[in-house]
Short mmCIF file of C-alpha atoms in Angstrom, two decimals:
data_model
loop_
_atom_site.label_atom_id
_atom_site.label_comp_id
_atom_site.label_asym_id
_atom_site.label_seq_id
_atom_site.Cartn_x
_atom_site.Cartn_y
_atom_site.Cartn_z
CA UNK A 7 0.00 0.00 0.00
CA UNK A 8 1.08 3.57 -0.66
CA UNK A 9 -0.29 6.78 0.86
CA UNK A 10 0.03 10.41 -0.14
CA UNK A 11 -1.33 13.46 1.65
CA UNK A 12 -3.34 16.19 -0.02
CA UNK A 13 -2.12 19.29 1.78
CA UNK A 14 -5.05 21.64 2.36
CA UNK A 15 -4.30 22.96 5.83
CA UNK A 16 -7.04 21.94 8.24
CA UNK A 17 -8.81 20.13 5.39
CA UNK A 18 -5.79 17.95 4.48
CA UNK A 19 -6.44 14.25 3.99
CA UNK A 20 -4.61 11.07 2.96
CA UNK A 21 -5.17 8.94 -0.13
CA UNK A 22 -4.43 5.27 0.50
CA UNK A 23 -3.99 3.05 -2.55
CA UNK A 24 -3.17 -0.61 -2.89
CA UNK A 25 -4.56 -4.03 -3.75
CA UNK A 26 -6.93 -5.63 -1.23
CA UNK A 27 -7.05 -2.68 1.18
CA UNK A 28 -10.84 -2.26 1.13
CA UNK A 29 -11.05 -4.83 3.92
CA UNK A 30 -8.26 -3.29 6.04
CA UNK A 31 -10.02 -2.22 9.25
CA UNK A 32 -7.05 -0.12 10.42
CA UNK A 33 -7.55 2.34 7.57
CA UNK A 34 -11.05 3.19 8.77
CA UNK A 35 -10.20 3.16 12.47
CA UNK A 36 -7.44 5.71 11.80
CA UNK A 37 -9.88 8.26 10.38
CA UNK A 38 -13.29 7.53 11.94
CA UNK A 39 -13.76 8.48 15.57
CA UNK A 40 -17.47 7.70 15.79
CA UNK A 41 -18.76 4.22 16.61
CA UNK A 42 -21.17 4.30 13.68
CA UNK A 43 -21.14 5.27 10.02
CA UNK A 44 -23.60 5.34 7.14
CA UNK A 45 -22.44 3.51 4.02
CA UNK A 46 -23.91 4.79 0.75
CA UNK A 47 -23.49 2.41 -2.18
CA UNK A 48 -25.52 1.18 -5.16
CA UNK A 49 -27.24 -1.97 -6.37
CA UNK A 50 -24.25 -3.07 -8.48
CA UNK A 51 -21.46 -2.46 -5.98
CA UNK A 52 -23.32 -3.65 -2.87
CA UNK A 53 -23.31 -7.38 -3.78
CA UNK A 54 -19.60 -7.18 -4.59
CA UNK A 55 -18.10 -5.17 -1.75
CA UNK A 56 -20.61 -4.04 0.87
CA UNK A 57 -20.19 -7.08 3.11
CA UNK A 58 -16.40 -6.84 2.96
CA UNK A 59 -16.54 -3.19 4.01
CA UNK A 60 -19.06 -3.91 6.74
CA UNK A 61 -16.80 -6.61 8.19
CA UNK A 62 -13.80 -4.29 8.12
CA UNK A 63 -15.75 -1.61 9.98
CA UNK A 64 -17.08 -4.15 12.48
CA UNK A 65 -13.50 -5.26 13.19
CA UNK A 66 -12.76 -1.63 14.07
CA UNK A 67 -15.85 -1.62 16.34
CA UNK A 68 -17.76 0.62 13.96
CA UNK A 69 -21.42 -0.18 13.24
CA UNK A 70 -22.83 0.61 9.82
CA UNK A 71 -26.15 1.88 8.50
CA UNK A 72 -26.42 0.62 4.92
CA UNK A 73 -28.04 2.80 2.25
CA UNK A 74 -28.28 1.30 -1.23
CA UNK A 75 -29.30 3.52 -4.13
CA UNK A 76 -30.00 2.73 -7.78
CA UNK A 77 -27.13 2.34 -10.23
CA UNK A 78 -26.32 4.75 -13.03
CA UNK A 79 -26.09 8.45 -13.79
CA UNK A 80 -29.88 8.75 -13.59
CA UNK A 81 -29.63 8.16 -9.83
CA UNK A 82 -27.56 11.31 -9.37
CA UNK A 83 -30.54 13.56 -8.76
CA UNK A 84 -32.56 15.21 -6.02
CA UNK A 85 -35.01 12.36 -5.41
CA UNK A 86 -32.16 9.93 -4.70
CA UNK A 87 -30.42 12.47 -2.48
CA UNK A 88 -33.64 12.96 -0.55
CA UNK A 89 -33.94 9.19 -0.07
CA UNK A 90 -30.45 9.20 1.46
CA UNK A 91 -31.52 11.96 3.83
CA UNK A 92 -34.63 9.95 4.75
CA UNK A 93 -32.48 6.93 5.60
CA UNK A 94 -30.02 9.01 7.64
CA UNK A 95 -32.82 10.62 9.63
CA UNK A 96 -34.66 7.33 10.14
CA UNK A 97 -31.47 5.82 11.55
CA UNK A 98 -30.97 8.89 13.78
CA UNK A 99 -27.58 9.66 12.30
CA UNK A 100 -26.18 12.81 13.89
CA UNK A 101 -23.37 15.26 13.15
CA UNK A 102 -20.77 12.78 14.39
CA UNK A 103 -21.91 10.01 12.02
CA UNK A 104 -19.58 9.91 9.00
CA UNK A 105 -20.82 8.90 5.55
CA UNK A 106 -18.76 6.34 3.64
CA UNK A 107 -19.16 6.47 -0.15
CA UNK A 108 -18.62 2.98 -1.60
CA UNK A 109 -18.81 2.97 -5.39
CA UNK A 110 -17.97 4.89 -8.52
CA UNK A 111 -18.28 8.56 -9.35
CA UNK A 112 -22.07 8.77 -9.03
CA UNK A 113 -22.03 7.31 -5.53
CA UNK A 114 -19.06 9.42 -4.49
CA UNK A 115 -20.53 12.66 -5.84
CA UNK A 116 -23.99 12.09 -4.36
CA UNK A 117 -22.85 10.74 -0.98
CA UNK A 118 -20.26 13.49 -0.69
CA UNK A 119 -22.88 16.16 -1.37
CA UNK A 120 -25.16 14.52 1.20
CA UNK A 121 -22.29 14.72 3.72
CA UNK A 122 -21.70 18.36 2.85
CA UNK A 123 -25.25 19.43 3.65
CA UNK A 124 -26.69 16.87 6.10
CA UNK A 125 -27.00 18.62 9.46
CA UNK A 126 -24.77 21.36 8.01
CA UNK A 127 -21.95 18.94 7.29
CA UNK A 128 -20.79 15.54 8.52
CA UNK A 129 -17.45 13.78 7.91
CA UNK A 130 -17.13 11.38 5.02
CA UNK A 131 -14.74 8.84 3.54
CA UNK A 132 -14.40 7.98 -0.14
CA UNK A 133 -13.99 4.29 -1.09
CA UNK A 134 -13.95 4.47 -4.91
CA UNK A 135 -14.39 1.21 -6.83
CA UNK A 136 -13.90 2.37 -10.44
CA UNK A 137 -10.71 3.62 -12.03
CA UNK A 138 -12.34 6.89 -13.06
CA UNK A 139 -13.44 7.53 -9.48
CA UNK A 140 -10.05 6.52 -8.08
CA UNK A 141 -8.08 8.90 -10.27
CA UNK A 142 -10.57 11.75 -10.60
CA UNK A 143 -13.88 12.17 -8.80
CA UNK A 144 -12.82 10.90 -5.36
CA UNK A 145 -9.93 13.39 -5.24
CA UNK A 146 -10.40 17.12 -4.78
CA UNK A 147 -13.63 17.29 -2.81
CA UNK A 148 -15.90 17.59 -5.86
CA UNK A 149 -19.47 16.65 -4.90
CA UNK A 150 -22.72 17.28 -6.76
CA UNK A 151 -25.98 16.06 -8.19
CA UNK A 152 -27.37 16.74 -11.64
CA UNK A 153 -30.20 19.07 -12.61
CA UNK A 154 -32.47 18.71 -15.66
CA UNK A 155 -30.72 21.77 -17.09
CA UNK A 156 -27.18 20.50 -16.59
CA UNK A 157 -24.75 17.98 -15.09
CA UNK A 158 -23.26 18.68 -11.63
CA UNK A 159 -25.18 21.95 -11.35
CA UNK A 160 -25.96 21.55 -7.63
CA UNK A 161 -23.07 20.71 -5.36
CA UNK A 162 -20.22 21.78 -3.13
CA UNK A 163 -16.49 21.37 -2.69
CA UNK A 164 -16.25 19.25 0.45
CA UNK A 165 -13.10 17.34 1.33
CA UNK A 166 -13.20 13.78 2.70
CA UNK A 167 -11.45 12.50 5.80
CA UNK A 168 -9.62 10.00 3.61
CA UNK A 169 -9.74 8.18 0.29
CA UNK A 170 -9.29 4.39 0.29
CA UNK A 171 -8.61 3.22 -3.29
CA UNK A 172 -8.45 -0.54 -3.65
CA UNK A 173 -7.14 -1.31 -7.13
CA UNK A 174 -8.32 -4.92 -6.77
CA UNK A 175 -11.87 -3.65 -7.34
CA UNK A 176 -10.91 -2.84 -10.94
CA UNK A 177 -11.07 -6.56 -11.74
CA UNK A 178 -14.88 -6.39 -11.65
CA UNK A 179 -15.17 -3.40 -14.00
CA UNK A 180 -16.78 -3.81 -17.43
CA UNK A 181 -14.29 -3.00 -20.24
CA UNK A 182 -16.09 0.27 -21.06
CA UNK A 183 -15.75 1.51 -17.48
CA UNK A 184 -12.08 0.58 -17.36
CA UNK A 185 -11.41 2.44 -20.61
CA UNK A 186 -13.21 5.53 -19.27
CA UNK A 187 -10.85 5.57 -16.33
CA UNK A 188 -7.82 5.00 -18.53
CA UNK A 189 -8.79 8.04 -20.60
CA UNK A 190 -8.53 10.19 -17.47
CA UNK A 191 -5.19 8.60 -16.58
CA UNK A 192 -3.89 9.38 -20.08
CA UNK A 193 -5.00 13.01 -19.75
CA UNK A 194 -3.03 13.33 -16.53
CA UNK A 195 0.09 11.88 -18.09
CA UNK A 196 -0.10 14.13 -21.15
CA UNK A 197 -0.62 17.21 -19.00
CA UNK A 198 1.87 16.65 -16.20
CA UNK A 199 4.21 13.69 -16.52
CA UNK A 200 6.00 12.72 -19.75
CA UNK A 201 7.59 9.55 -18.34
CA UNK A 202 4.22 8.38 -17.07
CA UNK A 203 2.59 9.12 -20.44
CA UNK A 204 5.31 7.11 -22.19
CA UNK A 205 4.74 4.17 -19.82
CA UNK A 206 1.01 4.23 -20.60
CA UNK A 207 1.70 4.31 -24.35
CA UNK A 208 3.94 1.26 -24.05
CA UNK A 209 1.42 -0.69 -21.97
CA UNK A 210 -1.95 0.57 -23.22
CA UNK A 211 -3.11 -2.69 -24.82
CA UNK A 212 -2.35 -4.65 -21.67
CA UNK A 213 -4.01 -2.05 -19.46
CA UNK A 214 -7.12 -1.82 -21.63
CA UNK A 215 -7.41 -5.60 -21.46
CA UNK A 216 -7.37 -5.43 -17.67
CA UNK A 217 -3.96 -7.10 -17.38
CA UNK A 218 -2.79 -5.00 -14.45
CA UNK A 219 0.37 -6.04 -12.58
CA UNK A 220 1.12 -5.30 -8.94
CA UNK A 221 2.09 -1.72 -9.73
CA UNK A 222 -0.98 -1.11 -11.89
CA UNK A 223 -2.11 2.17 -13.49
CA UNK A 224 -3.56 3.42 -10.23
CA UNK A 225 -0.35 3.00 -8.26
CA UNK A 226 1.70 4.58 -11.02
CA UNK A 227 -0.69 7.51 -11.26
CA UNK A 228 -0.44 8.15 -7.55
CA UNK A 229 3.36 7.94 -7.75
CA UNK A 230 3.09 10.70 -10.34
CA UNK A 231 0.62 12.72 -8.28
CA UNK A 232 2.86 12.38 -5.20
CA UNK A 233 5.81 13.79 -7.11
CA UNK A 234 3.83 16.82 -8.25
CA UNK A 235 2.37 17.41 -4.78
CA UNK A 236 5.89 17.44 -3.32
CA UNK A 237 7.11 19.79 -6.02
CA UNK A 238 4.19 22.24 -5.73
#
């Protein structure tokens, strides 16, 4: 596992990345002080990873309220957000109850926005399960829902307590989703890191086929991000 720190003063947070870390209870215990959290996930991710996350939290003596929303971009709207609020209120979640976003960009954006506004703000942790979410939407505090007149029109910048990126979850991604994430990785390399861009070019067929070695595109990207954070 590797970790880098996003330096934002009082809002600074770590990004942990590695294979198989979703079930590492110590990562959650290090950042969650409350004895209870609310996990927001969707109908696709829940059967794959919800139980593993719940067990990891239980090992850290953290109980979990489970909130499962519909899958897809169409779920990123006010009605779904309101259903999350209903579940949080029904479970009597208070200001000390963190929200854990388990899923791709839609889950992360919606759950993060819920955390930003529920009871004027509660802590939250990002656990992204798609490559696009791991390298883009889970980093930077971008949270939002869509509006009929535009995408991401209602939202807030709200930083998480931590990001836990388990690259082993990429094995369950459909090829289209993996390629969407790779496109974002390529953009980063072209913009900021020539050596990284050259590595992608030399390995693109293997990466697009999902043949990811222990270093993987996610680990290499965060190596690159870490270098730029140290230099900035």
